[in-house]
Short mmCIF file of C-alpha atoms in Angstrom, two decimals:
data_model
loop_
_atom_site.label_atom_id
_atom_site.label_comp_id
_atom_site.label_asym_id
_atom_site.label_seq_id
_atom_site.Cartn_x
_atom_site.Cartn_y
_atom_site.Cartn_z
CA UNK A 168 -39.79 190.04 -31.13
CA UNK A 169 -43.39 190.07 -31.31
CA UNK A 170 -43.22 192.29 -34.34
CA UNK A 171 -41.99 189.91 -35.76
CA UNK A 172 -45.34 187.47 -35.44
CA UNK A 173 -46.97 185.46 -39.04
CA UNK A 174 -50.43 186.05 -39.50
CA UNK A 175 -52.61 183.41 -37.89
CA UNK A 176 -53.79 182.23 -41.90
CA UNK A 177 -50.38 180.93 -41.69
CA UNK A 178 -49.75 179.18 -38.43
CA UNK A 179 -52.91 177.23 -39.11
CA UNK A 180 -51.53 176.45 -42.64
CA UNK A 181 -48.51 175.16 -40.73
CA UNK A 182 -50.62 173.27 -38.61
CA UNK A 183 -52.24 171.69 -41.34
CA UNK A 184 -55.71 173.65 -40.18
CA UNK A 185 -58.12 174.22 -43.00
CA UNK A 186 -59.15 177.82 -43.60
CA UNK A 187 -62.84 177.05 -43.66
CA UNK A 188 -62.25 176.41 -39.90
CA UNK A 189 -60.58 179.10 -38.67
CA UNK A 190 -62.30 181.84 -37.35
CA UNK A 191 -59.48 185.10 -37.04
CA UNK A 192 -59.84 187.29 -34.18
CA UNK A 193 -57.31 190.12 -35.57
CA UNK A 194 -54.43 189.47 -37.61
CA UNK A 195 -52.62 186.90 -34.87
CA UNK A 196 -55.56 184.61 -32.85
CA UNK A 197 -58.06 182.78 -33.99
CA UNK A 198 -60.94 180.68 -33.12
CA UNK A 199 -60.75 176.89 -34.44
CA UNK A 200 -64.44 175.78 -35.15
CA UNK A 201 -65.42 172.22 -34.31
CA UNK A 202 -66.69 171.04 -37.22
CA UNK A 203 -63.17 170.44 -37.89
CA UNK A 204 -63.05 166.88 -35.93
CA UNK A 205 -65.78 165.38 -38.33
CA UNK A 206 -62.92 165.80 -41.13
CA UNK A 207 -60.08 164.54 -38.87
CA UNK A 208 -62.06 161.79 -37.14
CA UNK A 209 -60.70 158.89 -38.31
CA UNK A 210 -56.98 160.30 -38.62
CA UNK A 211 -54.87 158.56 -35.77
CA UNK A 212 -54.02 160.43 -32.24
CA UNK A 213 -50.84 161.83 -31.78
CA UNK A 214 -48.54 161.00 -28.64
CA UNK A 215 -49.49 163.02 -25.43
CA UNK A 216 -46.40 164.98 -23.62
CA UNK A 217 -47.92 165.86 -19.95
CA UNK A 218 -45.58 168.60 -18.41
CA UNK A 219 -45.12 168.85 -14.86
CA UNK A 220 -42.98 170.08 -11.74
CA UNK A 221 -41.67 170.17 -8.25
CA UNK A 222 -43.21 171.47 -5.54
CA UNK A 223 -43.50 175.34 -7.00
CA UNK A 224 -40.90 177.76 -4.69
CA UNK A 225 -39.95 181.78 -5.05
CA UNK A 226 -36.90 180.59 -6.70
CA UNK A 227 -38.98 179.83 -9.70
CA UNK A 228 -39.10 176.30 -11.79
CA UNK A 229 -40.47 177.61 -15.45
CA UNK A 230 -42.89 174.51 -15.94
CA UNK A 231 -44.99 176.77 -19.24
CA UNK A 232 -41.33 178.34 -20.49
CA UNK A 233 -40.16 174.74 -20.60
CA UNK A 234 -43.30 173.29 -22.29
CA UNK A 235 -43.00 175.93 -25.00
CA UNK A 236 -39.20 175.70 -25.57
CA UNK A 237 -39.92 171.32 -25.69
CA UNK A 238 -42.22 172.39 -28.26
CA UNK A 239 -40.44 174.66 -30.17
CA UNK A 240 -37.34 172.27 -29.44
CA UNK A 241 -39.28 169.07 -31.15
CA UNK A 242 -39.65 171.54 -34.12
CA UNK A 243 -35.99 172.19 -34.54
CA UNK A 244 -35.87 168.29 -34.98
CA UNK A 245 -37.89 167.92 -37.47
CA UNK A 246 -41.15 166.40 -35.32
CA UNK A 247 -44.99 167.98 -35.91
CA UNK A 248 -46.07 169.06 -32.35
CA UNK A 249 -48.55 170.61 -30.80
CA UNK A 250 -48.97 172.60 -28.27
CA UNK A 251 -51.47 172.72 -25.99
CA UNK A 252 -51.87 175.18 -22.78
CA UNK A 253 -54.52 176.72 -20.19
CA UNK A 254 -55.33 180.56 -20.49
CA UNK A 255 -54.23 182.86 -17.99
CA UNK A 256 -56.75 184.13 -15.56
CA UNK A 257 -56.62 188.22 -14.38
CA UNK A 258 -55.89 187.73 -11.22
CA UNK A 259 -52.82 186.44 -10.96
CA UNK A 260 -51.44 188.37 -14.13
CA UNK A 261 -52.20 191.62 -11.75
CA UNK A 262 -51.43 189.54 -8.86
CA UNK A 263 -48.21 187.76 -8.78
CA UNK A 264 -47.26 186.25 -12.17
CA UNK A 265 -47.85 189.73 -14.29
CA UNK A 266 -47.98 187.44 -16.99
CA UNK A 267 -48.15 183.35 -17.99
CA UNK A 268 -47.11 183.19 -21.39
CA UNK A 269 -43.86 181.96 -20.79
CA UNK A 270 -40.54 183.92 -21.31
CA UNK A 271 -37.64 185.38 -22.96
CA UNK A 272 -37.47 183.03 -26.47
CA UNK A 273 -39.53 180.98 -25.56
CA UNK A 274 -43.54 182.62 -25.60
CA UNK A 275 -46.74 182.12 -26.86
CA UNK A 276 -47.90 185.38 -28.26
CA UNK A 277 -50.02 188.04 -29.10
CA UNK A 278 -48.40 187.81 -24.83
CA UNK A 279 -50.25 190.96 -23.83
CA UNK A 280 -53.26 189.81 -25.87
CA UNK A 281 -53.23 186.00 -24.38
CA UNK A 282 -52.50 188.03 -20.72
CA UNK A 283 -55.45 190.10 -20.71
CA UNK A 284 -59.25 189.85 -22.71
CA UNK A 285 -57.63 187.54 -25.09
CA UNK A 286 -61.29 186.20 -27.28
CA UNK A 287 -63.21 186.96 -24.67
CA UNK A 288 -62.90 183.38 -23.03
CA UNK A 289 -62.90 184.46 -19.13
CA UNK A 290 -65.24 187.34 -19.62
CA UNK A 291 -67.60 184.71 -21.31
CA UNK A 292 -67.22 182.39 -18.38
CA UNK A 293 -67.98 184.63 -15.93
CA UNK A 294 -71.10 186.56 -17.35
CA UNK A 295 -72.65 182.51 -17.46
CA UNK A 296 -71.97 182.03 -14.02
CA UNK A 297 -73.09 185.56 -12.56
CA UNK A 298 -76.21 185.21 -15.01
CA UNK A 299 -76.99 181.68 -12.75
CA UNK A 300 -76.90 183.64 -9.34
CA UNK A 301 -78.80 186.64 -11.06
CA UNK A 302 -81.52 183.97 -11.69
CA UNK A 303 -81.32 181.89 -8.32
CA UNK A 304 -82.04 185.06 -6.71
CA UNK A 305 -84.48 186.67 -8.88
CA UNK A 306 -86.42 183.31 -8.35
CA UNK A 307 -86.14 183.56 -4.93
CA UNK A 308 -87.69 187.54 -5.18
CA UNK A 309 -89.95 186.85 -7.45
CA UNK A 310 -92.42 183.60 -5.63
CA UNK A 311 -90.42 181.42 -4.86
CA UNK A 312 -91.79 178.72 -7.07
CA UNK A 313 -88.98 176.14 -6.54
CA UNK A 314 -89.07 176.46 -2.33
CA UNK A 315 -84.97 177.15 -2.84
CA UNK A 316 -83.46 177.74 0.91
CA UNK A 317 -82.25 181.23 0.31
CA UNK A 318 -79.30 180.24 3.26
CA UNK A 319 -78.55 176.77 1.11
CA UNK A 320 -77.50 178.80 -2.09
CA UNK A 321 -74.36 176.72 -2.61
CA UNK A 322 -73.91 178.75 -5.93
CA UNK A 323 -70.93 181.71 -5.76
CA UNK A 324 -70.67 184.31 -8.34
CA UNK A 325 -67.66 185.19 -10.13
CA UNK A 326 -65.04 187.56 -10.97
CA UNK A 327 -61.64 187.17 -12.55
CA UNK A 328 -59.44 188.81 -10.24
CA UNK A 329 -58.15 188.55 -6.70
CA UNK A 330 -60.27 190.17 -4.77
CA UNK A 331 -59.82 189.17 -0.64
CA UNK A 332 -63.27 191.65 0.04
CA UNK A 333 -65.76 189.79 -1.79
CA UNK A 334 -65.03 186.37 -0.25
CA UNK A 335 -68.21 187.02 2.21
CA UNK A 336 -70.65 189.37 1.72
CA UNK A 337 -74.48 189.82 2.17
CA UNK A 338 -76.23 190.62 -1.15
CA UNK A 339 -80.04 192.36 -1.35
CA UNK A 340 -79.26 195.14 1.04
CA UNK A 341 -81.63 198.07 0.49
CA UNK A 342 -85.77 198.14 0.14
CA UNK A 343 -87.16 196.15 -3.43
CA UNK A 344 -83.26 194.47 -4.04
CA UNK A 345 -84.06 190.80 -3.29
CA UNK A 346 -84.11 188.83 0.21
CA UNK A 347 -81.19 189.63 1.94
CA UNK A 348 -78.56 186.79 1.98
CA UNK A 349 -74.93 185.71 2.72
CA UNK A 350 -73.12 185.13 -0.32
CA UNK A 351 -69.67 185.42 -1.99
CA UNK A 352 -67.26 185.31 -5.40
CA UNK A 353 -64.84 182.77 -6.32
CA UNK A 354 -62.43 183.71 -8.80
CA UNK A 355 -63.55 182.43 -12.36
CA UNK A 356 -61.03 180.02 -12.97
CA UNK A 357 -62.51 178.20 -9.54
CA UNK A 358 -65.83 178.05 -10.53
CA UNK A 359 -67.41 174.57 -11.88
CA UNK A 360 -68.78 176.05 -15.01
CA UNK A 361 -64.74 176.68 -15.93
CA UNK A 362 -63.85 172.44 -15.01
CA UNK A 363 -66.85 171.88 -17.01
CA UNK A 364 -65.94 174.26 -20.14
CA UNK A 365 -62.78 172.28 -19.77
CA UNK A 366 -64.64 168.38 -19.12
CA UNK A 367 -66.98 168.65 -21.77
CA UNK A 368 -66.59 166.88 -25.15
CA UNK A 369 -68.47 169.00 -27.49
CA UNK A 370 -71.12 171.21 -27.32
CA UNK A 371 -74.18 168.94 -25.91
CA UNK A 372 -71.87 167.77 -23.95
CA UNK A 373 -71.59 170.89 -22.33
CA UNK A 374 -75.17 171.96 -21.64
CA UNK A 375 -75.99 168.31 -20.13
CA UNK A 376 -73.49 168.95 -17.53
CA UNK A 377 -74.44 172.15 -16.83
CA UNK A 378 -77.98 171.06 -16.47
CA UNK A 379 -76.53 168.64 -13.62
CA UNK A 380 -74.86 171.81 -11.53
CA UNK A 381 -76.65 171.72 -8.09
CA UNK A 382 -77.36 174.95 -7.11
CA UNK A 383 -78.88 175.42 -3.79
CA UNK A 384 -81.42 173.45 -1.87
CA UNK A 385 -84.82 173.52 -1.11
CA UNK A 386 -86.31 173.84 2.76
CA UNK A 387 -86.96 170.07 2.76
CA UNK A 388 -82.87 170.02 1.21
CA UNK A 389 -84.17 168.45 -2.07
CA UNK A 390 -81.11 169.57 -4.44
CA UNK A 391 -82.05 172.27 -7.14
CA UNK A 392 -80.09 172.39 -10.57
CA UNK A 393 -79.85 174.75 -13.65
CA UNK A 394 -82.24 172.15 -15.52
CA UNK A 395 -84.97 173.73 -12.66
CA UNK A 396 -83.95 177.34 -13.33
CA UNK A 397 -84.18 176.75 -17.51
CA UNK A 398 -81.54 178.52 -18.17
CA UNK A 399 -79.24 176.07 -19.87
CA UNK A 400 -79.93 177.12 -23.29
CA UNK A 401 -79.08 180.34 -22.37
CA UNK A 402 -75.89 180.20 -20.90
CA UNK A 403 -74.95 177.60 -24.17
CA UNK A 404 -75.38 181.11 -26.09
CA UNK A 405 -73.25 183.06 -23.76
CA UNK A 406 -70.30 180.40 -23.72
CA UNK A 407 -70.66 179.32 -27.61
CA UNK A 408 -67.71 180.40 -28.57
CA UNK A 409 -66.22 179.89 -25.38
CA UNK A 410 -66.04 176.54 -26.42
CA UNK A 411 -64.14 176.78 -28.89
CA UNK A 412 -60.41 176.51 -28.48
CA UNK A 413 -57.75 179.35 -29.77
CA UNK A 414 -54.95 179.04 -32.01
CA UNK A 415 -51.95 181.51 -31.00
CA UNK A 416 -48.23 180.72 -32.28
CA UNK A 417 -44.82 180.85 -30.25
CA UNK A 418 -42.28 183.33 -31.15
CA UNK A 419 -40.05 180.94 -33.24
CA UNK A 420 -44.23 180.45 -35.03
CA UNK A 421 -44.85 177.06 -34.38
CA UNK A 422 -48.98 176.54 -33.25
CA UNK A 423 -50.06 177.18 -29.33
CA UNK A 424 -53.88 175.74 -28.94
CA UNK A 425 -55.07 177.64 -26.14
CA UNK A 426 -58.12 176.81 -24.21
CA UNK A 427 -59.51 176.91 -20.47
CA UNK A 428 -57.59 177.29 -17.25
CA UNK A 429 -58.82 176.25 -14.08
CA UNK A 430 -56.15 176.56 -11.43
CA UNK A 431 -54.81 173.81 -9.77
CA UNK A 432 -54.82 174.14 -6.40
CA UNK A 433 -58.52 175.12 -6.27
CA UNK A 434 -59.58 173.25 -9.48
CA UNK A 435 -58.42 170.29 -11.44
CA UNK A 436 -55.75 172.48 -13.57
CA UNK A 437 -55.51 171.35 -16.88
CA UNK A 438 -56.46 172.83 -20.21
CA UNK A 439 -59.97 171.59 -22.33
CA UNK A 440 -60.38 167.90 -23.28
CA UNK A 441 -61.86 169.54 -26.56
CA UNK A 442 -58.20 171.50 -27.36
CA UNK A 443 -56.25 168.31 -25.82
CA UNK A 444 -58.02 166.25 -28.51
CA UNK A 445 -58.28 168.36 -31.78
CA UNK A 446 -53.91 169.07 -30.97
CA UNK A 447 -53.44 165.24 -30.77
CA UNK A 448 -55.45 164.70 -34.31
CA UNK A 449 -53.33 167.42 -35.89
CA UNK A 450 -49.87 167.01 -34.01
CA UNK A 451 -47.79 163.66 -34.15
CA UNK A 452 -46.60 164.66 -30.53
CA UNK A 453 -48.58 166.64 -28.30
CA UNK A 454 -47.36 168.98 -25.34
CA UNK A 455 -49.10 169.78 -22.77
CA UNK A 456 -48.81 171.32 -19.20
CA UNK A 457 -51.20 171.00 -15.74
CA UNK A 458 -50.89 173.82 -12.81
CA UNK A 459 -48.28 173.80 -10.20
CA UNK A 460 -46.04 171.24 -8.96
CA UNK A 461 -47.17 166.98 -9.71
CA UNK A 462 -49.09 166.74 -6.90
CA UNK A 463 -51.84 168.96 -7.54
CA UNK A 464 -51.69 169.28 -11.50
CA UNK A 465 -50.14 166.03 -12.82
CA UNK A 466 -52.75 164.09 -10.46
CA UNK A 467 -55.31 165.74 -11.10
CA UNK A 468 -54.49 165.28 -14.87
CA UNK A 469 -53.90 161.68 -14.84
CA UNK A 470 -56.74 160.75 -12.36
CA UNK A 471 -59.66 163.63 -13.22
CA UNK A 472 -59.09 164.72 -16.74
CA UNK A 473 -57.47 161.75 -18.59
CA UNK A 474 -60.32 159.50 -16.87
CA UNK A 475 -63.09 161.87 -18.28
CA UNK A 476 -61.62 162.25 -21.88
CA UNK A 477 -60.39 158.92 -22.95
CA UNK A 478 -57.09 159.82 -22.33
CA UNK A 479 -53.60 157.94 -22.90
CA UNK A 480 -50.83 159.85 -21.76
CA UNK A 481 -47.41 158.64 -23.14
CA UNK A 482 -44.58 160.33 -20.93
CA UNK A 483 -44.10 163.27 -18.33
CA UNK A 484 -41.95 165.92 -18.27
CA UNK A 485 -40.58 166.79 -14.13
CA UNK A 486 -39.47 169.62 -14.91
CA UNK A 487 -36.72 171.04 -11.72
CA UNK A 488 -34.74 174.02 -11.30
CA UNK A 489 -31.07 173.62 -9.57
CA UNK A 490 -32.26 177.01 -7.62
CA UNK A 491 -35.80 175.09 -6.44
CA UNK A 492 -33.92 172.25 -5.37
CA UNK A 493 -31.58 174.74 -3.19
CA UNK A 494 -34.63 176.25 -2.03
CA UNK A 495 -36.46 172.64 -0.74
CA UNK A 496 -33.04 171.62 0.21
CA UNK A 497 -33.29 174.90 3.13
CA UNK A 498 -31.52 177.85 1.01
CA UNK A 499 -33.20 181.09 1.58
CA UNK A 500 -34.00 182.88 -1.53
CA UNK A 501 -31.19 185.28 -0.88
CA UNK A 502 -28.84 183.75 -0.58
CA UNK A 503 -29.44 181.02 -3.44
CA UNK A 504 -26.84 182.91 -6.61
CA UNK A 505 -23.99 181.07 -3.62
CA UNK A 506 -22.97 177.64 -4.93
CA UNK A 507 -24.17 174.71 -2.24
CA UNK A 508 -24.07 171.70 -3.77
CA UNK A 509 -25.34 169.78 -0.40
CA UNK A 510 -28.66 172.09 0.15
CA UNK A 511 -29.47 170.96 -3.93
CA UNK A 512 -28.88 167.67 -3.06
CA UNK A 513 -31.30 167.47 0.04
CA UNK A 514 -33.56 169.07 -2.11
CA UNK A 515 -33.50 166.73 -4.44
CA UNK A 516 -36.00 164.54 -1.78
CA UNK A 517 -38.62 166.65 -3.48
CA UNK A 518 -37.75 165.70 -7.48
CA UNK A 519 -37.25 162.42 -6.24
CA UNK A 520 -41.54 162.00 -4.70
CA UNK A 521 -42.73 163.85 -7.49
CA UNK A 522 -41.09 161.48 -9.84
CA UNK A 523 -41.99 157.93 -7.63
CA UNK A 524 -45.24 159.24 -7.75
CA UNK A 525 -45.34 159.57 -11.77
CA UNK A 526 -44.45 156.15 -11.69
CA UNK A 527 -48.00 155.26 -9.23
CA UNK A 528 -49.48 156.21 -12.89
CA UNK A 529 -47.26 154.21 -15.15
CA UNK A 530 -45.83 157.15 -17.29
CA UNK A 531 -41.62 157.28 -18.36
CA UNK A 532 -40.35 160.26 -17.48
CA UNK A 533 -37.09 162.89 -18.61
CA UNK A 534 -36.25 165.29 -16.22
CA UNK A 535 -35.96 169.31 -17.43
CA UNK A 536 -33.49 170.71 -15.74
CA UNK A 537 -34.62 174.64 -16.68
CA UNK A 538 -30.92 176.58 -16.69
CA UNK A 539 -30.26 179.98 -14.97
CA UNK A 540 -27.32 181.98 -15.69
CA UNK A 541 -25.61 181.29 -11.94
CA UNK A 542 -26.25 177.40 -11.24
CA UNK A 543 -22.44 176.26 -10.95
CA UNK A 544 -20.89 173.73 -12.81
CA UNK A 545 -20.04 171.79 -9.62
CA UNK A 546 -24.05 171.97 -8.97
CA UNK A 547 -24.21 170.83 -12.31
CA UNK A 548 -22.16 167.70 -12.25
CA UNK A 549 -24.12 166.83 -8.99
CA UNK A 550 -27.44 166.55 -10.23
CA UNK A 551 -26.04 164.90 -13.69
CA UNK A 552 -24.52 162.84 -11.94
CA UNK A 553 -27.30 162.33 -9.18
CA UNK A 554 -29.79 161.21 -11.81
CA UNK A 555 -27.55 159.16 -13.34
CA UNK A 556 -27.33 157.12 -10.43
CA UNK A 557 -31.13 156.66 -10.19
CA UNK A 558 -31.29 155.90 -14.25
CA UNK A 559 -33.53 159.32 -14.59
CA UNK A 560 -32.93 160.30 -18.02
CA UNK A 561 -32.07 164.20 -17.23
CA UNK A 562 -31.61 167.08 -20.19
CA UNK A 563 -30.67 170.88 -18.32
CA UNK A 564 -32.37 173.42 -21.16
CA UNK A 565 -31.27 176.97 -21.71
CA UNK A 566 -35.03 178.16 -23.66
CA UNK A 567 -35.34 181.46 -22.01
CA UNK A 568 -31.79 182.69 -23.77
CA UNK A 569 -31.32 180.31 -26.42
CA UNK A 570 -34.96 179.88 -27.76
CA UNK A 571 -36.30 175.73 -29.18
CA UNK A 572 -32.04 175.17 -29.86
CA UNK A 573 -31.56 175.67 -26.24
CA UNK A 574 -34.57 172.95 -25.72
CA UNK A 575 -33.12 170.58 -28.85
CA UNK A 576 -31.18 167.94 -26.13
CA UNK A 577 -34.63 168.04 -24.04
CA UNK A 578 -36.55 166.82 -27.45
CA UNK A 579 -34.20 164.21 -28.28
CA UNK A 580 -34.82 162.86 -25.42
CA UNK A 581 -38.33 163.00 -25.12
CA UNK A 582 -38.34 161.84 -28.71
CA UNK A 583 -36.29 159.17 -27.38
CA UNK A 584 -38.54 158.05 -24.56
CA UNK A 585 -41.15 157.90 -27.16
CA UNK A 586 -39.78 156.08 -29.37
CA UNK A 587 -38.41 153.05 -27.02
CA UNK A 588 -40.83 153.44 -23.89
CA UNK A 589 -43.91 152.28 -23.60
CA UNK A 590 -46.68 154.05 -21.27
CA UNK A 591 -48.53 152.08 -19.11
CA UNK A 592 -50.74 154.70 -18.14
CA UNK A 593 -53.39 154.05 -15.43
CA UNK A 594 -55.03 156.26 -12.89
CA UNK A 595 -54.49 156.21 -8.86
CA UNK A 596 -57.57 154.69 -7.82
CA UNK A 597 -60.96 152.89 -8.67
CA UNK A 598 -63.65 155.49 -8.81
CA UNK A 599 -66.09 153.15 -7.26
CA UNK A 600 -64.21 153.46 -3.64
CA UNK A 601 -65.87 155.95 -1.10
CA UNK A 602 -65.00 159.51 -0.59
CA UNK A 603 -63.16 159.06 1.73
CA UNK A 604 -61.48 155.98 0.80
CA UNK A 605 -60.29 158.45 -2.32
CA UNK A 606 -58.60 160.82 -0.34
CA UNK A 607 -56.98 159.03 1.36
CA UNK A 608 -55.15 157.14 -0.74
CA UNK A 609 -54.21 160.50 -2.77
CA UNK A 610 -52.91 161.74 1.03
CA UNK A 611 -50.87 158.59 1.70
CA UNK A 612 -49.60 157.42 -2.05
CA UNK A 613 -49.01 161.76 -3.54
CA UNK A 614 -47.83 163.18 -0.66
CA UNK A 615 -47.28 161.39 2.04
CA UNK A 616 -49.31 161.74 4.79
CA UNK A 617 -49.97 158.95 7.55
CA UNK A 618 -53.31 160.29 8.66
CA UNK A 619 -56.73 162.32 6.92
CA UNK A 620 -58.75 163.99 9.83
CA UNK A 621 -61.94 165.09 8.28
CA UNK A 622 -63.80 167.96 10.46
CA UNK A 623 -67.45 168.22 10.82
CA UNK A 624 -68.34 170.04 7.98
CA UNK A 625 -66.69 167.70 6.00
CA UNK A 626 -67.83 164.50 7.16
CA UNK A 627 -71.77 166.60 6.86
CA UNK A 628 -71.48 166.77 3.46
CA UNK A 629 -69.72 163.54 2.08
CA UNK A 630 -72.45 161.44 4.03
CA UNK A 631 -74.80 163.78 1.83
CA UNK A 632 -73.39 163.69 -1.64
CA UNK A 633 -73.14 159.71 -1.08
CA UNK A 634 -77.11 159.70 0.09
CA UNK A 635 -76.96 161.90 -3.10
CA UNK A 636 -75.64 159.04 -5.25
CA UNK A 637 -72.07 160.94 -5.72
CA UNK A 638 -69.87 158.19 -3.97
CA UNK A 639 -68.27 156.59 -7.60
CA UNK A 640 -66.67 160.31 -8.89
CA UNK A 641 -63.22 161.52 -9.05
CA UNK A 642 -62.03 163.71 -6.03
CA UNK A 643 -60.26 166.86 -6.43
CA UNK A 644 -58.19 167.63 -3.34
CA UNK A 645 -57.61 171.71 -2.62
CA UNK A 646 -54.88 172.19 -1.41
CA UNK A 647 -51.32 174.38 -1.01
CA UNK A 648 -48.93 174.51 -4.17
CA UNK A 649 -46.45 175.28 -1.71
CA UNK A 650 -46.14 172.11 -0.28
CA UNK A 651 -46.99 168.15 -0.30
CA UNK A 652 -49.11 169.09 2.94
CA UNK A 653 -51.39 171.60 3.59
CA UNK A 654 -48.96 174.04 5.25
CA UNK A 655 -47.36 175.75 2.91
CA UNK A 656 -44.50 176.52 4.95
CA UNK A 657 -43.15 172.80 5.34
CA UNK A 658 -41.11 172.18 2.07
CA UNK A 659 -38.36 169.07 0.68
CA UNK A 660 -40.66 165.94 0.90
CA UNK A 661 -42.03 165.52 4.90
CA UNK A 662 -43.42 162.42 6.06
CA UNK A 663 -45.47 161.47 9.07
CA UNK A 664 -48.24 164.57 9.23
CA UNK A 665 -51.61 164.67 9.41
CA UNK A 666 -54.01 166.14 6.26
CA UNK A 667 -56.92 168.10 7.03
CA UNK A 668 -60.11 167.88 5.04
CA UNK A 669 -62.04 170.75 6.31
CA UNK A 670 -64.75 170.62 4.12
CA UNK A 671 -65.96 169.42 1.03
CA UNK A 672 -68.59 170.71 -1.96
CA UNK A 673 -70.16 168.86 -5.26
CA UNK A 674 -69.60 169.53 -8.74
CA UNK A 675 -71.74 167.74 -9.61
CA UNK A 676 -72.02 168.54 -13.93
CA UNK A 677 -67.97 168.75 -13.62
CA UNK A 678 -68.70 165.33 -12.20
CA UNK A 679 -66.37 165.15 -8.84
CA UNK A 680 -66.26 165.88 -5.69
CA UNK A 681 -63.87 168.72 -4.21
CA UNK A 682 -61.72 168.17 -0.86
CA UNK A 683 -60.83 171.60 0.74
CA UNK A 684 -58.13 171.37 3.50
CA UNK A 685 -55.90 173.57 5.35
CA UNK A 686 -57.03 177.18 4.54
CA UNK A 687 -57.05 177.09 0.97
CA UNK A 688 -59.26 179.66 -0.78
CA UNK A 689 -60.87 179.89 -3.77
CA UNK A 690 -60.64 183.69 -3.74
CA UNK A 691 -57.21 184.79 -3.73
CA UNK A 692 -56.19 188.23 -2.70
CA UNK A 693 -53.76 190.26 -3.83
CA UNK A 694 -50.40 190.85 -2.20
CA UNK A 695 -49.17 193.64 -0.72
CA UNK A 696 -47.53 195.31 -4.00
CA UNK A 697 -49.75 193.51 -7.14
CA UNK A 698 -48.36 192.99 -10.27
CA UNK A 699 -50.52 195.95 -11.42
CA UNK A 700 -48.43 198.59 -9.63
CA UNK A 701 -45.08 197.48 -10.77
CA UNK A 702 -46.75 197.55 -14.02
CA UNK A 703 -46.19 201.72 -13.71
CA UNK A 704 -42.44 201.07 -13.94
CA UNK A 705 -42.44 198.79 -17.60
#
């Protein structure tokens, strides 16, 4: 269907974006010059819809597919909608997913461009991250005027690829290559610079945040920032184009802004504030998503992104599949095609917990069941009845096979909620609580942990960051997306467990601290058979 794409100039006209702000990258994608916001500043904001999901399973949920289907469905019922999504990372594209632009008849396009090099945003980020690293090590080599302790460099190099071999490395080996030290790589989307791209309001705010990044400490433990390195203007030059949101289209020619792409398991999991605010000026309804399940992406969207951006979301859409619910009910992957109403209803405990959590933020919601061909009539009836008994509005959508037409019922129900129910959005916690109190509140209220244990490194770094003046920041918890717990094997809706925080890191430029739990890694590895290998058969 991609051969029928509209020229990006026509998509811009549909979105009411004046041509003078359009910066095309070929025929089918473009950057939007942010001077447009001066022209739109007096236009009222549209309504903000967050698409989130139950705890992810191997069976699949289809959050991005549902987001795209909903935007196309809203267009079918004559609603002026803007779709605002994250950019895919090359790591999952070549590792597990093989792509992250939707599926079937509900995709954003040009899909291959978006999944791969797109407009160069990921490359600009990677280059900027590694420029900081290069300057740090050069400074140490060239006399170390700042008195940086090589063993206290906390800024990591980055690569937008899954590569476990780079998690821990030794650099500068060999004569004349610098000071030998231990280092490592994170995947680009987990770097603080990605978070800053997505939280900055404009280029000035971006540079101010970049200046505040803590990259190392001196021998007497004084923090060293990017401002001390005097390279923030160089970084801004590298990132100048990357700060502009990208315009693409759905297969039904509806506009989509796509910008920024932090993971939600190891970062804050939301697209850029810049793109979201532009979408709110262009559309009467804005559909956006947050990564992984609602315990991660939605919590970070509501506690971090909305707090920093002054955003007030109007409702949530909770995505699930009957297949995934059966998985949470204990059914093995190979048996998911077999009817099992009892297991599905048992798995609904996971769905219900996520919905209870959304209520804690004051948001109305609709449950969206992404239809699969092997869903049986009895399973559909039982799930519908389960939702009705709890007064949960529910819609079954079939966007994968039918496109926007298959999401008309969901679109109508979303429109009805927006028209009849008022959001009482508020963050979960007071940002002025201590770091430990904020972590405990998320762990106990969102994950349902009974207790939180802080290991020695976490205790040490929490005290250090609070002494540095970073106690009044939001917290971003890095946790497995496969479970409410920090153990990926525990499915469903567990209670009575202990969450272990093994370390806490500081993102002083982004404005939050990151709590590392379980065995979560900031540089993923490839599976035994990577998606890149499977592409040989395509």
